[in-house]
Short mmCIF file of C-alpha atoms and ligand atoms in Angstrom, two decimals:
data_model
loop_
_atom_site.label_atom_id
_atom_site.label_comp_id
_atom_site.label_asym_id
_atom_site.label_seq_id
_atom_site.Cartn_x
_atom_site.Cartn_y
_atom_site.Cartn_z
CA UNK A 183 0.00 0.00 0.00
CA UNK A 184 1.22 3.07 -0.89
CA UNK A 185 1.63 6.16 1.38
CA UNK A 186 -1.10 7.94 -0.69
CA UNK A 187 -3.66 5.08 -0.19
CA UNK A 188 -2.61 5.26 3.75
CA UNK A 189 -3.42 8.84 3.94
CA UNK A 190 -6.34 8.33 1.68
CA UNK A 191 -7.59 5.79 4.46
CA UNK A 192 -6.71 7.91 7.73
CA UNK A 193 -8.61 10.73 6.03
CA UNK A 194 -12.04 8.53 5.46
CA UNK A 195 -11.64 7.32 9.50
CA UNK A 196 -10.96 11.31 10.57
CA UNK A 197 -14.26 11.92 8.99
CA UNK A 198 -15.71 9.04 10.21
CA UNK A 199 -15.15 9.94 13.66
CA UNK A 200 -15.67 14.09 13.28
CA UNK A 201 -18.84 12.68 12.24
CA UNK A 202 -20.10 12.59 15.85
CA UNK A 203 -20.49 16.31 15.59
CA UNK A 204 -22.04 17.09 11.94
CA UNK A 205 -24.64 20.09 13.14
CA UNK A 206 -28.11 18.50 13.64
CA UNK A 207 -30.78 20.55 11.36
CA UNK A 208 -33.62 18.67 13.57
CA UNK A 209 -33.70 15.67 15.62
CA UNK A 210 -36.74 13.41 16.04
CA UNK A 211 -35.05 10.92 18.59
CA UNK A 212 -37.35 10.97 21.54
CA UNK A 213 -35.98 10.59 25.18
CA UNK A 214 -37.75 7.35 27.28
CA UNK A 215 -39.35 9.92 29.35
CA UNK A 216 -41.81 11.26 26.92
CA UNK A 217 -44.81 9.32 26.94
CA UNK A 218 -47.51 8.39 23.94
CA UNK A 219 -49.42 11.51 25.44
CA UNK A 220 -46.27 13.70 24.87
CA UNK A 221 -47.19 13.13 20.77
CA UNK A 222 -50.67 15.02 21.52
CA UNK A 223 -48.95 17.98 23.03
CA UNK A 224 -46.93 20.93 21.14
CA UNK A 225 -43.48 19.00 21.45
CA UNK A 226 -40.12 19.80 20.17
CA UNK A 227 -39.80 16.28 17.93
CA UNK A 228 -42.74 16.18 16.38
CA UNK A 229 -45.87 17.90 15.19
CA UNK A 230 -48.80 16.83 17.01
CA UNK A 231 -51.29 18.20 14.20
CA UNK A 232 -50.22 16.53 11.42
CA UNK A 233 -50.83 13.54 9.82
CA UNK A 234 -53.27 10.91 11.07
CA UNK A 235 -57.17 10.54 10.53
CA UNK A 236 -59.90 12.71 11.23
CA UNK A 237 -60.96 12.56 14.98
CA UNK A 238 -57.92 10.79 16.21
CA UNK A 239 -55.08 11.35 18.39
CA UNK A 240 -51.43 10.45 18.27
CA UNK A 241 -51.50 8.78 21.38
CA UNK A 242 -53.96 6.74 20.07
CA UNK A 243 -51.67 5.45 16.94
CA UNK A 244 -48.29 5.81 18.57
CA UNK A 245 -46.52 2.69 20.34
CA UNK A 246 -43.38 2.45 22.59
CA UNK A 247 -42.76 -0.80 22.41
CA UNK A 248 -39.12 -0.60 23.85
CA UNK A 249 -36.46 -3.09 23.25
CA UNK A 250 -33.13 -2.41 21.26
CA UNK A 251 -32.74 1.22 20.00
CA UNK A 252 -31.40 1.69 16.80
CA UNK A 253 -27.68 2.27 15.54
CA UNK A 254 -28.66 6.27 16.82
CA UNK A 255 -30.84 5.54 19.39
CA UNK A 256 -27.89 5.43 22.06
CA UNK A 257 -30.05 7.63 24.45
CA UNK A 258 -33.43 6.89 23.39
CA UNK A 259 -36.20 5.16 22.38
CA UNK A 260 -38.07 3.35 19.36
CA UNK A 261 -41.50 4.55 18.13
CA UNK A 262 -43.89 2.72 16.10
CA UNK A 263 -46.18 3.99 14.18
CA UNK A 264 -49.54 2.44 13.58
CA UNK A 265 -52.85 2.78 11.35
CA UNK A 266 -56.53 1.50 11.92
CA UNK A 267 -59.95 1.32 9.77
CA UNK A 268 -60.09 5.13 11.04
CA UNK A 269 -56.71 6.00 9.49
CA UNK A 270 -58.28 8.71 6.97
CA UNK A 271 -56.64 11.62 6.75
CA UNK A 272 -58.06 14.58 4.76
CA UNK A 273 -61.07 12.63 3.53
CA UNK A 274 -58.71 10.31 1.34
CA UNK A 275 -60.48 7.04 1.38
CA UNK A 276 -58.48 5.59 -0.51
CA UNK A 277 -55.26 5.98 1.75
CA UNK A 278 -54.79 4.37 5.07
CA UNK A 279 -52.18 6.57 6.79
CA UNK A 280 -50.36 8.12 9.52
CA UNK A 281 -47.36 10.04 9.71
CA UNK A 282 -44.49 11.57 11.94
CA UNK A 283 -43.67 15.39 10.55
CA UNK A 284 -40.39 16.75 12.43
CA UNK A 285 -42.15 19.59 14.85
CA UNK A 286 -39.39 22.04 13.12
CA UNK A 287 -39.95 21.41 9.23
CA UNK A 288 -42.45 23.77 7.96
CA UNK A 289 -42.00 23.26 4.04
CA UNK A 290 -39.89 26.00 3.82
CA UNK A 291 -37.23 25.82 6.47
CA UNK A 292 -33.52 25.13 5.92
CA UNK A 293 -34.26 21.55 6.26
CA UNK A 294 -34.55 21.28 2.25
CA UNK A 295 -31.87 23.84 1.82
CA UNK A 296 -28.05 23.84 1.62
CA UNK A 297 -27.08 19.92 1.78
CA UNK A 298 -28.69 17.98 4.15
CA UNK A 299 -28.18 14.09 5.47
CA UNK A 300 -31.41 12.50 7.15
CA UNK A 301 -30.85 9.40 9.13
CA UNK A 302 -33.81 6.94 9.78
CA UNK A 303 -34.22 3.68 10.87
CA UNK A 304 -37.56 1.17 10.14
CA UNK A 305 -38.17 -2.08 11.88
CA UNK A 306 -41.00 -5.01 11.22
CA UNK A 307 -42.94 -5.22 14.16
CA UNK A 308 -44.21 -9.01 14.12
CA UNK A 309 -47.52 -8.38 15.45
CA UNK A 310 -48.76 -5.52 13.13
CA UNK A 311 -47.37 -6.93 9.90
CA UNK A 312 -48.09 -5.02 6.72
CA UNK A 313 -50.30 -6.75 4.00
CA UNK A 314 -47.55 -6.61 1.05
CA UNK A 315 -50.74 -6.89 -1.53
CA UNK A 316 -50.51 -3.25 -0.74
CA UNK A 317 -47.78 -0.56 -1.57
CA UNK A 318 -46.76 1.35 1.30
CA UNK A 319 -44.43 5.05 1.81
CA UNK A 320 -42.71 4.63 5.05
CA UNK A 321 -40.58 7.37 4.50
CA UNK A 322 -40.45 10.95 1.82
CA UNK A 323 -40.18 14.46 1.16
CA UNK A 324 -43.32 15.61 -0.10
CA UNK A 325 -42.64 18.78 -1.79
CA UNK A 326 -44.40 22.37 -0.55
CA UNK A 327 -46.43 22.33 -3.49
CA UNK A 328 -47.71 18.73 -3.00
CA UNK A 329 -46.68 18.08 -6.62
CA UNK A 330 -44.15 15.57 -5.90
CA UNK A 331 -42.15 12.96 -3.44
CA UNK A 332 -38.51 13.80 -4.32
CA UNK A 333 -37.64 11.16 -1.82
CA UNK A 334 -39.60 7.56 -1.10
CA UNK A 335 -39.13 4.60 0.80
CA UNK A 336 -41.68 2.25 -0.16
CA UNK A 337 -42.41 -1.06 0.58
CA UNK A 338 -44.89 -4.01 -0.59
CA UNK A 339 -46.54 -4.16 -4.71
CA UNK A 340 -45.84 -0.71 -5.86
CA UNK A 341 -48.89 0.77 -7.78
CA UNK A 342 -48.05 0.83 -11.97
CA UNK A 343 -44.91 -1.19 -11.49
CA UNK A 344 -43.87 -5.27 -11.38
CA UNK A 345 -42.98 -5.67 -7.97
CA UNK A 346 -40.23 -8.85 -8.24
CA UNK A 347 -40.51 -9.44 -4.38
CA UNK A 348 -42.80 -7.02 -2.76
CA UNK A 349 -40.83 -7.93 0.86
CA UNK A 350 -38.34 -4.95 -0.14
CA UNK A 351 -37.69 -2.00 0.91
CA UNK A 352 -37.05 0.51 -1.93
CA UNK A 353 -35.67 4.15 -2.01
CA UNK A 354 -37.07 6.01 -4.64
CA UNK A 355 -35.91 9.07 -6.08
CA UNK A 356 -38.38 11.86 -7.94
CA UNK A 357 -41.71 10.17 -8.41
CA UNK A 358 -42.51 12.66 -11.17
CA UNK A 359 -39.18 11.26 -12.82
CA UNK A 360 -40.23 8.95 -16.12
CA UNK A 361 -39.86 6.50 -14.84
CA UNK A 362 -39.10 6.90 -11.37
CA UNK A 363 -35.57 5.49 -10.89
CA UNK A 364 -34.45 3.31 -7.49
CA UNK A 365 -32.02 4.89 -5.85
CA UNK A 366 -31.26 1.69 -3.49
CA UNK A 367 -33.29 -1.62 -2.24
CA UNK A 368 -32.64 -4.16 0.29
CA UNK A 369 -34.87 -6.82 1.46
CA UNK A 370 -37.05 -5.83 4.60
CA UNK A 371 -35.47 -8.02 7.09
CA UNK A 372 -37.20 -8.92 10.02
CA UNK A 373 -36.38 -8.68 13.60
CA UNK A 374 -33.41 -6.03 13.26
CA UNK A 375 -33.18 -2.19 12.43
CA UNK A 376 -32.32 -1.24 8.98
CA UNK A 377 -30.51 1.72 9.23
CA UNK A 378 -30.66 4.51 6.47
CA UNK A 379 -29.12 7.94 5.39
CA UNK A 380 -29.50 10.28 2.25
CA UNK A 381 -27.68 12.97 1.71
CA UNK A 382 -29.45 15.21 0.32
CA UNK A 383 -27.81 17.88 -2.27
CA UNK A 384 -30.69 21.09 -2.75
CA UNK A 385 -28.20 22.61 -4.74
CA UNK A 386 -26.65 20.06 -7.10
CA UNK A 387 -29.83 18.41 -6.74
CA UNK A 388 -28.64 15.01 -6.19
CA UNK A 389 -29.05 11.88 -3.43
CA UNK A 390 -26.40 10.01 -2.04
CA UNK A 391 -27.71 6.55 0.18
CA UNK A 392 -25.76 5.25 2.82
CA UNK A 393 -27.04 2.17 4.47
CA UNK A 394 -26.51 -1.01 7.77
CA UNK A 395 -28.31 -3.22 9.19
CA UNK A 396 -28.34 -3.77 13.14
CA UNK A 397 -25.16 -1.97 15.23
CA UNK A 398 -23.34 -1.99 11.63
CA UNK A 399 -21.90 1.79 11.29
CA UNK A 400 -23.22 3.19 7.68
CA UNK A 401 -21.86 2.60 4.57
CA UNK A 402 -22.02 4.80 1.46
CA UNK A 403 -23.93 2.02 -1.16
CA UNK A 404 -24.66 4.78 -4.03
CA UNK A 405 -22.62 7.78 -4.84
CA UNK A 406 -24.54 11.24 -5.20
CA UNK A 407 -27.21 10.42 -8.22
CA UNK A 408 -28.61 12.64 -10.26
CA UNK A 409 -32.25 13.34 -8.62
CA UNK A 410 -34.40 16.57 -8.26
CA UNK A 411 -34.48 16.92 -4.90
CA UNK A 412 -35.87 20.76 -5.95
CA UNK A 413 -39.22 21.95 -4.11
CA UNK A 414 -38.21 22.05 -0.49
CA UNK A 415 -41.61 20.70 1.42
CA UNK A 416 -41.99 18.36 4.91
CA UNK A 417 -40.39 14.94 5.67
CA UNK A 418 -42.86 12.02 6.68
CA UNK A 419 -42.41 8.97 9.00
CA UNK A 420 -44.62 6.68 9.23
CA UNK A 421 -47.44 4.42 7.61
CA UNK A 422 -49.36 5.39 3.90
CA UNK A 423 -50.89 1.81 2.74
CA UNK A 424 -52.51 2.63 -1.02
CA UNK A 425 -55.39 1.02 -1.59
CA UNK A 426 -55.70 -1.83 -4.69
CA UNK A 427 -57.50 -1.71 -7.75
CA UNK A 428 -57.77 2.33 -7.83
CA UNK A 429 -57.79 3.96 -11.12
CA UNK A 430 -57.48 8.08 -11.36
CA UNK A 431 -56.92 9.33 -8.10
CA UNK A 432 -55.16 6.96 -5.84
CA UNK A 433 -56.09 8.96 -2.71
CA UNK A 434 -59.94 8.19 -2.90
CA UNK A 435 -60.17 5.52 -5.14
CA UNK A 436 -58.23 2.22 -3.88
CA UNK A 437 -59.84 -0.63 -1.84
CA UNK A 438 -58.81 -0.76 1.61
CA UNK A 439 -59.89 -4.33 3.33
CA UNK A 440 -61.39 -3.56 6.86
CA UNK A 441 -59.63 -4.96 10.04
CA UNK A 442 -56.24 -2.85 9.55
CA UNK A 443 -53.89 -3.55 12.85
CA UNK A 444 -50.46 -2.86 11.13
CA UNK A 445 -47.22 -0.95 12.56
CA UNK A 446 -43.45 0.21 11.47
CA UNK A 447 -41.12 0.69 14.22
CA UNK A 448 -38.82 4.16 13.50
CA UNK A 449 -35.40 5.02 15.27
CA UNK A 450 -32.94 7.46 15.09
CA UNK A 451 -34.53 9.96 12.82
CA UNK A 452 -32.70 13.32 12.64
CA UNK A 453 -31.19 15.20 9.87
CA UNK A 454 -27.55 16.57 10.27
CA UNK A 455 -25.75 19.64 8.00
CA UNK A 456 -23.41 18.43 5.73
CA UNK A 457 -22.58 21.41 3.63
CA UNK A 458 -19.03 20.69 4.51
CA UNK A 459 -18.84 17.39 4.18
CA UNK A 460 -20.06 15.59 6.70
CA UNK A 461 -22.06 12.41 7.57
CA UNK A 462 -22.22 10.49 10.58
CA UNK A 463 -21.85 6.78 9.87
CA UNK A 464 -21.71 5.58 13.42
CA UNK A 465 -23.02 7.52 16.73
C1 LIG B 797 -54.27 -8.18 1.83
O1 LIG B 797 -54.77 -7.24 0.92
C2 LIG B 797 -55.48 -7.81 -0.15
C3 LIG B 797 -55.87 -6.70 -1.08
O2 LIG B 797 -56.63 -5.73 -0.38
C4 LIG B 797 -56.68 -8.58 0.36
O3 LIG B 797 -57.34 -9.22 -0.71
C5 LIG B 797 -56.23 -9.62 1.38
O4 LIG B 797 -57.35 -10.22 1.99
C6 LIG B 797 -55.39 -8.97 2.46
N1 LIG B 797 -54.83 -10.00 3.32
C7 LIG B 797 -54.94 -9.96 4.64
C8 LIG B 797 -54.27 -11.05 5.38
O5 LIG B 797 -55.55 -9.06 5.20
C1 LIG B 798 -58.59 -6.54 -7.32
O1 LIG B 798 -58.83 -6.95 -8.66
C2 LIG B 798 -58.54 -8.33 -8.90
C3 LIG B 798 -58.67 -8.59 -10.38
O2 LIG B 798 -59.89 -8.09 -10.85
C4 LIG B 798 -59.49 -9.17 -8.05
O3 LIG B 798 -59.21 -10.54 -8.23
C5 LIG B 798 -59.32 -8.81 -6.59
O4 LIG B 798 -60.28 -9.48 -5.80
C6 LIG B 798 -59.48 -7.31 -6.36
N1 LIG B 798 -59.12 -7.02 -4.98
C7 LIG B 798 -59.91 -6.31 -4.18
C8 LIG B 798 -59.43 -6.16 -2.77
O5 LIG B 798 -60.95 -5.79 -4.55
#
């Protein structure tokens, strides 16, 4: 190995551990003492507004169910999102869906500005499985316009598309891309945290996924790709099961079975600066 490579090498572990302090832009990991009541009050992780169905409360959909925290959970505590029958937000029938919205990220704050990295981690949680008939968005930026997800984890038989196994998870860029393109997939392992990042370029307009499983620090599996990340707008969390069979507008026109009792377990979901560089790969 030459002296170039060696230097090359120390440089990548000096950024790995500088990493520890990237500036946080937000940070959604919750402390054991809040409670599921904590989600209904004005709190500085989340907003307690937005989304979930008509007449409900978070504290209704929201679970602690403890155990492990995730590779950035060091300090605090997993939270699973859930959805019902009564998960209709905004009178789309045709949705199922609840959502985590950082209490900070109006549509238009720095969030989707600069170059950004969010960090999230999803788990199965064996007793609320998902119904994989069904495509799901566990995770995207939906831009300030509502025109667009410029970022989309999905899961289960995505709508207009051949789903080869729909026990995937898959990180889509621009949805108003033609076609979309995958940024990254992995199979949805059960029983462990998968552990993402994306850095997130507003200026170059480009995504960059970093990925582990379990304790695993993060590893870069995509340079930055080409995607218009363009249109600022509010980061999601959580649970949207599409119905089947819709035609037209997805929103009101899918069919959603009754008896819903299904959950995703979230960790470690903050977004860091990284306008000069830098990602955290490991806490
Ligand atoms: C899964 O969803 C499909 C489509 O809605 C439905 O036909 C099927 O009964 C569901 N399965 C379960 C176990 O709920
Ligand atoms: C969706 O359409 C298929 C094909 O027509 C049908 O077999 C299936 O029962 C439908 N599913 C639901 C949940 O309506």
């Amino acid at each position: 190995m030459t002296s170039i490579h060696s230097l090359a090498i120390a440089s990548l572990l000096a950024t790995a551990v500088a990493a520890q302090k990237c500036a946080l832009q937000f940070d959604g990991r919750v402390p054991s003492t809040l409670t599921t009541a904590g989600f209904d009050a004005t709190n500085q992780f989340f907003s307690s507004a937005n989304v979930l169905g008509q007449g409900l409360k978070f504290s209704e959909l929201i679970q602690l169910p403890g155990g492990t925290g995730s590779l950035f959970d060091t300090n605090t505590v997993p939270v699973e999102v859930t959805i019902s029958d009564k998960s209709i937000f905004n009178g789309q029938t045709g949705f199922r869906r609840a959502e985590l919205l950082p209490a900070s990220n109006s549509g238009t704050d720095p969030s989707t500005q600069g170059v950004k990295t969010l960090h999230f981690s999803v788990m199965k949680d064996a007793q609320r499985p998902l119904n994989l008939s069904h495509e799901y968005q566990l995770v995207f930026l939906e831009s300030n316009d509502f025109s667009t997800n410029q970022v989309v984890l999905k899961t289960g038989t995505i709508l207009g598309q051949a789903t080869a196994d729909p026990d995937t998870l898959q990180l889509f860029g621009n949805v108003n891309a033609n076609p979309p393109q995958v940024l990254f997939s992995t199979p949805f392992t059960a029983g462990t945290f998968l552990n993402f990042a994306v850095t997130l370029d507003f200026n170059k307009l480009t995504s960059q996924v970093f990925f582990s499983q379990g304790n695993a620090p993060l590893k870069a599996v995509t340079q930055a790709i080409p995607n218009d990340v363009s249109g600022q707008g509010q980061f999601h969390f959580g649970v949207l099961k599409k119905g089947v069979n819709g035609s037209g507008d997805t929103t009101k026109n899918g069919v959603q079975e009754a008896g819903i009792d299904e959950g995703i377990i979230f960790g470690g979901i903050f977004e860091e600066d990284s306008s000069a560089g830098c990602v955290s790969l490991s806490p």
